[in-house]
Amino acid sequence: MSVALGMPGMPAPVLAERRKSRRIKVGKVDVGGDAPVSVQSMTTTPTTDINATLQQIAELTASGCDIVRVAVPSADDAEALPAIAKKSQIPVIADIHFQPKYVFAAIDAGCAAVRVNPGNIKKFDDKVGEIAKAAKDAGVSLRIGVNAGSLDPRLLEKYGKPTAEALVESAVWEASLFEEHDFHDFKISVKHNDPVVMVRAYELLAERGDWPLHLGVTEAGPAFQGTIKSSVAFGALLSRGIGDTIRVSLSAPPVEEVKVGLQILQSLNLRERKLEIVSCPSCGRAQVDVYTLADRVTAGLEGMEVPLRVAVMGCVVNGPGEAREADLGVASGNGKGQIFVKGEVIKTVPESQIVETLIEEAMRIAESMESDAVPSGEPTVTVG
């Protein structure tokens, strides 16, 4: 028989309309407006090691990263920027602290954007006019990056600690200085390590202007903790339309940051969902080893790019319903599994064959979806 796979219909529902922010460009990537929310990460290699940095950027690009940031703490790092900016496949942002001269070096090097931290650049306000002119002449955008850990001492004295209000006051002040020089191609971040303070800061900032906003929980922590904190904070903001680009900050390889960021966006329907495994948490009703089944199916389908929902279910209570709603699924019990494709049972297999059968069917579906790019007619998969 043939099972119609269909093509995507109506846009996936989202929880709220995007906040109306101005659009800027970070190299070839649009940020803000109605542009898709982009995912960023940062290299961990010494920027002076050009080959290692470009290799890591290539790995980030392959993982789906849209924009990459590189650290520029020294003159040697600044000298490496032209080669990195030229050879990177995604836009490069130079991350500048303390020395304003490196801002100009990054602009001259051809970086797509420059991140500046007003709180720790000496006499930054006096340099705004020069920075604005150089960036405008070169067509380079900026990020005003305010961090709880490097807040302007004047604001720390005023507020006593880096509160949401203090972060926003710093950001709005710096934004106003650039706007006085008729420079508007910048986004803003107000990062804090506490998701509650961070969310409040972005809420306040979103009310004050139409700047595009870069979301981040700074120093979020190791992979598990940082993923939770970032997911909670980003979910709270993105679900209300606040946020134009994100970076998940983890004490983990940067590719892991990108994976988490993309998954957050896909979960909120802000990116097209790719492979999604729906699996039950298991319970006393389960008659198969759901944990092992789900892990083996996930591993077998790693790297699949087509939007495919696969349900791996372990009992007869929710199993058939979830499997029927997925593109591909199995409802398991009594040592065997019913295999569903687009809501229809196509075969029943022994438990020992569930994983290989799901992988085979997934590959068959994926091949059909990828090869059938003809607009007329419905793509089909022949099964059974």
XYZ file of C-alpha atoms in Angstrom:
384
model
C 0.000 0.000 0.000
C 1.032 3.641 -0.343
C 0.974 6.085 2.537
C 0.753 9.765 1.641
C 3.416 11.710 3.457
C 2.211 15.115 2.378
C 4.156 18.347 2.468
C 4.176 20.980 5.234
C 0.880 22.811 5.285
C 0.061 25.778 7.471
C 2.940 27.380 9.403
C 3.521 25.745 12.770
C 1.740 27.586 15.595
C 3.752 29.790 17.926
C 2.826 31.087 21.367
C 3.067 34.794 20.506
C 3.883 37.122 17.648
C 7.448 38.338 17.478
C 8.162 41.676 19.090
C 8.564 44.390 16.459
C 12.288 45.093 16.457
C 14.366 46.878 13.864
C 16.340 44.683 11.481
C 20.116 44.807 11.234
C 22.655 42.725 9.342
C 25.444 40.646 10.807
C 27.263 39.876 7.604
C 24.901 37.761 5.520
C 22.582 37.047 8.463
C 19.596 39.283 9.154
C 18.849 39.855 12.834
C 15.619 41.384 14.083
C 12.420 42.312 12.325
C 10.768 39.177 11.008
C 14.073 37.386 10.365
C 14.365 33.934 11.955
C 15.870 33.834 15.433
C 19.550 33.050 14.863
C 21.848 30.855 16.934
C 25.309 31.968 17.972
C 28.264 30.413 19.719
C 31.844 31.374 20.535
C 35.113 29.698 19.709
C 37.210 28.313 22.558
C 40.472 28.105 20.614
C 43.135 30.817 20.893
C 42.224 33.264 18.142
C 45.906 33.491 17.277
C 45.748 29.825 16.216
C 44.045 30.571 12.928
C 43.802 27.005 11.682
C 42.363 25.646 14.938
C 39.887 28.514 15.115
C 38.746 27.997 11.521
C 38.416 24.257 12.168
C 36.166 24.926 15.149
C 34.146 27.436 13.141
C 33.691 24.762 10.442
C 32.404 22.329 13.081
C 30.013 24.973 14.405
C 28.813 25.740 10.881
C 28.118 22.059 10.256
C 26.122 21.856 13.499
C 23.802 24.679 12.376
C 25.424 27.723 13.979
C 24.478 30.973 12.223
C 26.982 33.426 13.729
C 30.252 32.890 15.583
C 32.118 35.122 18.024
C 35.873 35.081 18.575
C 37.795 36.589 21.490
C 40.196 39.457 20.801
C 42.081 40.147 24.034
C 45.429 41.065 22.436
C 47.123 42.638 19.431
C 48.108 39.177 18.181
C 44.452 38.140 18.211
C 43.512 41.266 16.280
C 46.158 40.437 13.667
C 44.558 37.022 13.137
C 41.110 38.462 12.424
C 41.471 39.215 8.675
C 42.257 35.590 7.810
C 39.509 34.238 10.063
C 36.864 36.691 8.840
C 37.757 35.978 5.202
C 37.714 32.173 5.423
C 34.820 31.609 7.836
C 31.626 30.348 6.194
C 29.470 32.173 8.754
C 29.672 35.776 9.969
C 32.392 36.462 12.539
C 31.875 38.797 15.485
C 34.938 40.153 17.265
C 34.550 40.149 21.047
C 36.220 43.269 22.455
C 36.936 44.178 26.065
C 39.176 46.774 27.725
C 40.975 48.099 24.617
C 38.890 50.261 22.252
C 41.669 50.170 19.630
C 40.750 46.558 18.901
C 37.257 47.669 17.890
C 38.756 49.598 15.000
C 41.115 46.729 14.207
C 38.165 44.317 13.994
C 36.255 46.657 11.706
C 39.295 47.027 9.450
C 39.764 43.238 9.463
C 36.407 42.681 7.794
C 34.526 41.215 10.739
C 30.767 41.166 10.253
C 30.147 42.746 13.652
C 31.842 43.777 16.862
C 30.680 43.086 20.399
C 31.606 45.880 22.807
C 31.257 45.801 26.583
C 30.850 49.394 27.778
C 31.343 48.417 31.421
C 34.981 47.451 31.033
C 36.240 49.540 28.111
C 38.087 52.535 29.491
C 36.401 55.843 28.656
C 34.116 54.013 26.245
C 31.583 56.831 26.058
C 34.267 59.160 24.698
C 34.914 56.737 21.840
C 31.308 56.216 20.730
C 31.439 58.831 17.951
C 34.582 57.362 16.414
C 33.281 53.801 16.692
C 29.942 54.748 15.174
C 31.598 56.460 12.188
C 34.018 53.596 11.541
C 31.269 50.970 11.780
C 28.875 52.928 9.574
C 31.534 53.542 6.910
C 32.394 49.829 6.848
C 28.811 48.554 7.017
C 29.557 46.720 10.257
C 26.979 46.234 12.994
C 27.637 46.228 16.726
C 26.377 44.521 19.838
C 26.196 46.528 23.020
C 26.827 43.745 25.513
C 26.056 44.615 29.119
C 27.029 41.939 31.645
C 26.258 41.599 35.336
C 29.905 40.744 35.998
C 31.287 43.872 34.346
C 28.697 46.543 35.000
C 29.766 50.173 34.998
C 31.013 51.003 38.542
C 28.782 54.076 38.612
C 25.689 51.931 38.228
C 26.916 49.387 40.747
C 27.238 52.211 43.243
C 23.777 53.509 42.387
C 21.928 50.176 42.587
C 24.141 48.295 45.008
C 24.328 45.230 42.749
C 23.673 44.320 39.095
C 19.889 44.420 39.172
C 17.705 44.159 36.079
C 17.130 47.894 36.280
C 20.869 48.587 36.440
C 21.582 46.441 33.390
C 18.841 48.158 31.411
C 19.924 51.652 32.431
C 23.440 50.908 31.206
C 22.219 49.500 27.894
C 19.753 52.303 27.194
C 22.371 54.940 27.985
C 24.913 53.433 25.598
C 22.249 52.979 22.913
C 21.319 56.646 23.192
C 24.940 57.679 22.653
C 25.163 55.738 19.403
C 21.800 57.066 18.270
C 22.999 60.621 18.897
C 25.581 59.899 16.216
C 22.834 58.569 13.921
C 24.101 55.005 14.260
C 21.352 52.407 14.616
C 22.879 49.154 13.377
C 23.283 47.505 16.745
C 21.655 44.913 18.929
C 21.705 44.786 22.712
C 22.230 42.119 25.329
C 21.759 42.407 29.103
C 23.129 39.168 30.492
C 22.940 37.857 34.043
C 23.669 34.433 35.526
C 20.297 34.367 37.302
C 17.514 33.524 34.825
C 14.935 35.469 36.854
C 16.984 38.683 36.794
C 17.911 38.103 33.165
C 14.292 37.639 32.069
C 13.207 40.749 33.930
C 15.998 42.788 32.354
C 14.989 41.794 28.826
C 11.335 42.468 29.591
C 12.214 45.992 30.695
C 14.545 46.535 27.753
C 11.927 45.336 25.247
C 9.586 48.057 26.516
C 12.145 50.823 26.068
C 12.908 50.599 22.368
C 12.855 48.582 19.158
C 16.452 47.382 19.298
C 17.056 43.774 18.258
C 17.888 41.732 21.351
C 20.545 39.056 21.801
C 19.506 36.644 24.548
C 21.940 34.973 26.896
C 22.255 33.684 30.445
C 25.889 34.461 31.175
C 28.058 31.936 33.002
C 25.129 29.514 32.884
C 27.298 26.639 34.103
C 28.047 23.032 33.129
C 26.058 21.372 30.369
C 23.107 20.097 32.405
C 22.647 23.145 34.620
C 23.352 25.589 31.819
C 20.886 23.887 29.503
C 18.146 24.100 32.120
C 18.830 27.747 32.984
C 19.030 28.807 29.341
C 15.944 26.825 28.346
C 13.888 28.347 31.156
C 15.029 31.902 30.449
C 14.857 31.712 26.666
C 11.517 29.935 26.777
C 10.039 32.625 29.021
C 11.115 35.360 26.602
C 10.816 33.713 23.192
C 7.357 32.387 24.008
C 6.293 36.040 24.278
C 8.071 37.086 21.101
C 11.109 38.667 22.806
C 14.497 37.785 21.336
C 16.121 37.942 17.908
C 19.313 35.940 18.345
C 20.529 33.627 21.109
C 23.637 32.074 22.588
C 23.470 29.219 25.085
C 26.540 29.681 27.306
C 27.759 26.308 28.535
C 30.917 24.993 30.161
C 30.992 22.485 27.324
C 32.206 22.269 23.707
C 30.629 25.068 21.650
C 28.897 22.621 19.313
C 26.818 21.546 22.327
C 25.694 25.158 22.752
C 24.416 25.170 19.187
C 22.584 21.863 19.602
C 20.773 23.149 22.693
C 19.968 26.486 21.070
C 18.524 24.882 17.973
C 16.480 22.466 20.046
C 15.028 25.332 22.083
C 13.961 27.127 18.901
C 12.541 23.964 17.360
C 10.577 23.207 20.520
C 8.912 26.618 20.251
C 8.305 26.230 16.487
C 10.731 29.088 15.825
C 12.781 26.759 13.641
C 11.540 23.933 11.467
C 11.607 20.772 13.523
C 13.940 18.110 12.224
C 14.239 14.702 13.819
C 12.115 14.510 16.966
C 11.964 11.411 19.118
C 8.744 11.082 21.138
C 9.267 8.424 23.785
C 7.507 7.574 27.009
C 9.303 7.837 30.371
C 8.479 4.179 31.027
C 6.544 2.905 34.007
C 5.276 -0.315 35.536
C 3.004 -0.848 32.514
C 5.919 -1.053 30.065
C 6.571 -4.512 28.677
C 9.733 -3.561 26.751
C 12.940 -1.686 27.597
C 11.855 1.758 26.402
C 15.088 3.463 27.504
C 17.233 1.208 25.347
C 14.840 1.344 22.394
C 14.738 5.149 22.413
C 18.520 5.466 22.766
C 19.203 3.014 19.941
C 16.693 4.655 17.593
C 18.119 8.099 18.388
C 21.653 6.908 17.702
C 20.607 5.179 14.494
C 18.953 8.309 13.127
C 21.583 10.807 14.244
C 22.193 13.478 11.628
C 18.831 13.108 9.897
C 17.871 16.492 8.488
C 14.272 15.974 7.374
C 11.406 16.975 9.701
C 10.438 13.581 11.084
C 8.651 12.721 14.331
C 9.316 9.197 15.566
C 7.360 7.791 18.514
C 8.910 5.013 20.605
C 6.248 3.842 23.032
C 6.294 1.051 25.580
C 2.728 0.127 26.472
C -0.819 -0.074 25.175
C -2.190 2.881 27.172
C -0.739 5.838 25.249
C 1.384 3.905 22.790
C -1.009 3.415 19.873
C -2.294 6.991 20.066
C 1.184 8.570 20.134
C 2.484 6.222 17.441
C -0.516 7.008 15.254
C 0.049 10.794 15.566
C 3.741 10.569 14.643
C 5.193 10.242 11.146
C 6.617 6.918 12.239
C 6.127 5.036 15.485
C 6.003 1.827 17.424
C 3.556 0.723 20.087
C 5.223 -2.080 22.004
C 3.924 -4.873 24.215
C 3.997 -8.627 24.754
C 7.408 -8.942 23.143
C 6.460 -7.332 19.847
C 5.779 -3.945 18.310
C 3.208 -2.517 15.960
C 4.901 -0.224 13.432
C 2.875 2.820 12.365
C 3.544 5.056 9.344
C 1.394 8.165 9.158
C -1.254 6.681 11.420
C -1.529 3.288 9.774
C -0.190 -0.016 11.067
C 2.092 -1.402 8.383
C 3.499 -4.426 10.190
C 4.044 -6.125 13.530
C 7.574 -7.247 14.381
C 9.266 -9.059 17.276
C 10.833 -6.840 19.939
C 14.308 -7.774 18.670
C 13.499 -6.219 15.284
C 11.850 -2.983 16.432
C 14.946 -0.789 16.217
C 16.148 -1.976 12.823
C 12.611 -1.759 11.427
C 12.116 1.815 12.669
C 15.457 2.882 11.232
C 14.716 1.255 7.880
C 11.300 2.887 7.655
C 12.700 6.259 8.751
C 15.351 6.115 6.061
C 12.739 5.182 3.489
C 10.510 8.080 4.497
C 13.433 10.506 4.589
C 14.583 9.444 1.121
C 11.102 10.007 -0.261
C 10.792 13.428 1.392
C 14.194 14.541 0.134
C 13.794 13.272 -3.425
C 10.242 14.445 -3.982
C 10.788 18.139 -4.536
C 8.245 18.322 -7.365
C 5.445 20.700 -6.302
C 2.681 18.796 -8.048
C 1.311 15.662 -6.433
C 1.805 14.142 -3.032
C 5.001 12.260 -2.156
C 4.341 8.685 -1.204
C 6.111 5.850 0.514
C 5.366 2.297 -0.478
C 5.196 0.037 2.559
C 4.072 -3.449 3.409
